[in-house]
PDB file of C-alpha atoms in Angstrom:
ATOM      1  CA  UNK K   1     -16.126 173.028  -7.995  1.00  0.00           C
ATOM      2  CA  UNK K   2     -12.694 174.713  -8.348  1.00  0.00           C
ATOM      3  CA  UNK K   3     -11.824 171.558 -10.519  1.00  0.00           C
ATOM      4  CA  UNK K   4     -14.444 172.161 -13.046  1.00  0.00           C
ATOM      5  CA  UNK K   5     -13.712 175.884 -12.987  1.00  0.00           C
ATOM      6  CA  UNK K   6      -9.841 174.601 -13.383  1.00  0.00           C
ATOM      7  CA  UNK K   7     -10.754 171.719 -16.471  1.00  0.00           C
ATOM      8  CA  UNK K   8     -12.863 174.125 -18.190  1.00  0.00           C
ATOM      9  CA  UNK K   9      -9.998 176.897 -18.152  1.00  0.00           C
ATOM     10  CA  UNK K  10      -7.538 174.693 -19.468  1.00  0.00           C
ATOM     11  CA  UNK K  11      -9.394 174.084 -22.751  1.00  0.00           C
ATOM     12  CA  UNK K  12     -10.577 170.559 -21.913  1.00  0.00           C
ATOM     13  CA  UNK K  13     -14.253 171.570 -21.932  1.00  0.00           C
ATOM     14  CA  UNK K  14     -17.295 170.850 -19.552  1.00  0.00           C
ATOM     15  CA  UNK K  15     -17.282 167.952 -17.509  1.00  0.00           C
ATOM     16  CA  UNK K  16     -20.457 165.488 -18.373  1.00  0.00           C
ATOM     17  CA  UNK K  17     -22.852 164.306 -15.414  1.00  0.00           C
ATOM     18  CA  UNK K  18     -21.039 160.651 -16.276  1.00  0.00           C
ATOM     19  CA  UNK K  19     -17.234 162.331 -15.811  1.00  0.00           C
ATOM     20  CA  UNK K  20     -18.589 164.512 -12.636  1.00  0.00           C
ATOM     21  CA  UNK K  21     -19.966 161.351 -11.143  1.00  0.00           C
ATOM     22  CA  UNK K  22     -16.585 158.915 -11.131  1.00  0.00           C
ATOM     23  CA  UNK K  23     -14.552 161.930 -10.476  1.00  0.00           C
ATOM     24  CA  UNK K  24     -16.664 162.181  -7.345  1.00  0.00           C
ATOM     25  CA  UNK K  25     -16.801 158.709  -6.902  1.00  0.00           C
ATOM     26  CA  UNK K  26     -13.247 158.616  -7.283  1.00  0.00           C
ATOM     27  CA  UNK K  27     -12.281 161.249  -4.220  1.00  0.00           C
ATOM     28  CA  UNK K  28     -15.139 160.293  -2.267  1.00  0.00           C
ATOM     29  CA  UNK K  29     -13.022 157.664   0.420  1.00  0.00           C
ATOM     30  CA  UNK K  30     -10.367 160.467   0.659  1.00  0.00           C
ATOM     31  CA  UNK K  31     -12.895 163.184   1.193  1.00  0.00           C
ATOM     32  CA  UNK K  32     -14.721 161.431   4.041  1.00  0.00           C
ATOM     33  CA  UNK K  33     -12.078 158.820   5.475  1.00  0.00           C
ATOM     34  CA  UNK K  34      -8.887 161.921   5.275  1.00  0.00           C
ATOM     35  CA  UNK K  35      -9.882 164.943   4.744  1.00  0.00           C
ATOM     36  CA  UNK K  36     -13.020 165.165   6.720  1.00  0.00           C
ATOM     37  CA  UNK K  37     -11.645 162.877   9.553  1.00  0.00           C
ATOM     38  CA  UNK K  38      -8.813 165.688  10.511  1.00  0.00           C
ATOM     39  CA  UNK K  39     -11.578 168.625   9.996  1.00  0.00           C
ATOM     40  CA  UNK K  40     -14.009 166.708  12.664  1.00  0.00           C
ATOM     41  CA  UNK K  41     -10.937 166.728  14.831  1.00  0.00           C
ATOM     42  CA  UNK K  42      -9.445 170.282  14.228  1.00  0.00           C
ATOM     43  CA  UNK K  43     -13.081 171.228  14.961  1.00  0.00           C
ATOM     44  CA  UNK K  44     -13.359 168.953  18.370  1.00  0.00           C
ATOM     45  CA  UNK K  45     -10.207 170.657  19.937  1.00  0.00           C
ATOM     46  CA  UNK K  46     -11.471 174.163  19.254  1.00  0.00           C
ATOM     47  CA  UNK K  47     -13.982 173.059  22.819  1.00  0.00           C
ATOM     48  CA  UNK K  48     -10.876 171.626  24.475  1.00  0.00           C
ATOM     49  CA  UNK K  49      -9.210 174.647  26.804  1.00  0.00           C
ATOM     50  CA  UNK K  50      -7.085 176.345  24.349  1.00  0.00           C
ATOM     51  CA  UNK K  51      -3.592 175.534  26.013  1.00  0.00           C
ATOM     52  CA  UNK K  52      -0.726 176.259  24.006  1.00  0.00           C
ATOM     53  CA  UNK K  53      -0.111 172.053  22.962  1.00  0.00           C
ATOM     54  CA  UNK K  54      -3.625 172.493  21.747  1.00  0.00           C
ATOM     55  CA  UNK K  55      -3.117 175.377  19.725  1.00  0.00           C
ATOM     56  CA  UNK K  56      -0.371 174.198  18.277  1.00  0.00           C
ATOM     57  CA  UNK K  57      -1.708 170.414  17.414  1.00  0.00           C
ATOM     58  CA  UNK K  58      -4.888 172.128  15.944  1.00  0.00           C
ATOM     59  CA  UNK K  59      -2.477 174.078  13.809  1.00  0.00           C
ATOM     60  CA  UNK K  60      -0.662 170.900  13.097  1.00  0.00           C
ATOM     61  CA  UNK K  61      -3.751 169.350  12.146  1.00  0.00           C
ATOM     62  CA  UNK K  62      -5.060 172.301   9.635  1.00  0.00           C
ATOM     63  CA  UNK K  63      -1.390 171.636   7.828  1.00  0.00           C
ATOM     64  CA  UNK K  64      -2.243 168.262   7.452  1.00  0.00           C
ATOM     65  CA  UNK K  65      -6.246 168.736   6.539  1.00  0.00           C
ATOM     66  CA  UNK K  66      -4.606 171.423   3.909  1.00  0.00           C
ATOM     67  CA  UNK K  67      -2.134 168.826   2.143  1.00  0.00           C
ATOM     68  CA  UNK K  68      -5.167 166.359   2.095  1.00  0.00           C
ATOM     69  CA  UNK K  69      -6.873 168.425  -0.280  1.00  0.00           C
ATOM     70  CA  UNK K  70      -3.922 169.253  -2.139  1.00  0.00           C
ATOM     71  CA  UNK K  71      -3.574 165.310  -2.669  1.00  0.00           C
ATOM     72  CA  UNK K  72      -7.156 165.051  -3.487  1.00  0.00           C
ATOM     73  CA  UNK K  73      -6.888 167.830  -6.564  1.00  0.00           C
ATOM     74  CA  UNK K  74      -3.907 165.479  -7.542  1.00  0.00           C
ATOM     75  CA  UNK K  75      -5.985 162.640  -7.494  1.00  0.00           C
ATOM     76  CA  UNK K  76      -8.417 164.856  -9.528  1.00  0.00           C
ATOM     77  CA  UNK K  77      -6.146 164.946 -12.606  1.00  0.00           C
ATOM     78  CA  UNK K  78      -5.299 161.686 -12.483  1.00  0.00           C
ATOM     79  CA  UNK K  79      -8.149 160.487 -13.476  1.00  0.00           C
ATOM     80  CA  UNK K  80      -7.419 158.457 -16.721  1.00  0.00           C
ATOM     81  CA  UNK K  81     -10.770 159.733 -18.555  1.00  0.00           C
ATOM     82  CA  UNK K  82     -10.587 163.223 -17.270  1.00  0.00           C
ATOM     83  CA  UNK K  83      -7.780 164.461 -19.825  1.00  0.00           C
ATOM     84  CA  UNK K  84      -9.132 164.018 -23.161  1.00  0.00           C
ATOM     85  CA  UNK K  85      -7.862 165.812 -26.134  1.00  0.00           C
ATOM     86  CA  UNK K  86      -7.527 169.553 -25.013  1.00  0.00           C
ATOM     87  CA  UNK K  87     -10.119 171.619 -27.343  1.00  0.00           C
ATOM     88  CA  UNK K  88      -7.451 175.006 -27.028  1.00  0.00           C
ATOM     89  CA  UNK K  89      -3.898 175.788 -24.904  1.00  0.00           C
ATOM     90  CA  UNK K  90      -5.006 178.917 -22.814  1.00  0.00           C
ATOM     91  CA  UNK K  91      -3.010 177.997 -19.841  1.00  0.00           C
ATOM     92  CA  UNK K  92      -0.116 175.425 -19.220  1.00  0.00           C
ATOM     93  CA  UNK K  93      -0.499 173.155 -16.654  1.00  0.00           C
ATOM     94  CA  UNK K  94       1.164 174.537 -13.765  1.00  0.00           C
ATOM     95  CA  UNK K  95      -1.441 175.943 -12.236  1.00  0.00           C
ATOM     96  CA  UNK K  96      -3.213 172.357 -11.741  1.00  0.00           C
ATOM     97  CA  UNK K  97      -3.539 173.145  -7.894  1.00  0.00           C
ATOM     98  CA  UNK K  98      -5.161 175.476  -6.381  1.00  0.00           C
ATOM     99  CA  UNK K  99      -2.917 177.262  -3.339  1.00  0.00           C
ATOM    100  CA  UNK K 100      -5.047 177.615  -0.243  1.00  0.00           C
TER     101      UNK K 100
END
């Protein structure tokens, strides 16, 4: 969602149903195999008896769940067919990830 809001914004447009698809095609293995792996986790320890290793693994973990998604926007604008010819400049690119 926040990379549609982001494409649009730049001047590149609306995304078709086609682009939408491979771009979710495209981040699907990371989604599920990365960044949802290390959420299911995060979320298992919060049952485990909140010992101070715990806490701090779990907070080890959310760094790591956060730079997953970071990578996935990356892999977002990678996308070969997902930077066609800008329509206007409103923004420069620099603001191609979103800070959490």
């Amino acid at each position: 969602m926040l990379y549609c809001c982001w494409f649009a914004d730049t001047g590149y447009g609306r995304l078709t149903k086609t682009q939408l698809q491979q771009l979710l095609t495209t981040t699907h293995h990371w989604q599920v195999r990365v960044i949802a792996a290390l959420r299911r986790l995060r979320e298992q320890l919060k049952t485990w008896p909140q010992r101070q290793m715990i806490i701090k693994i779990r907070q080890a973990i959310l760094a790591e769940e956060l730079l997953a998604e970071q990578i996935e926007q990356l892999m977002m604008v990678e996308v070969p067919f997902l930077r066609p010819h800008k329509t206007e400049h409103r923004n420069s690119g620099s603001r191609m990830l979103v800070k959490i």
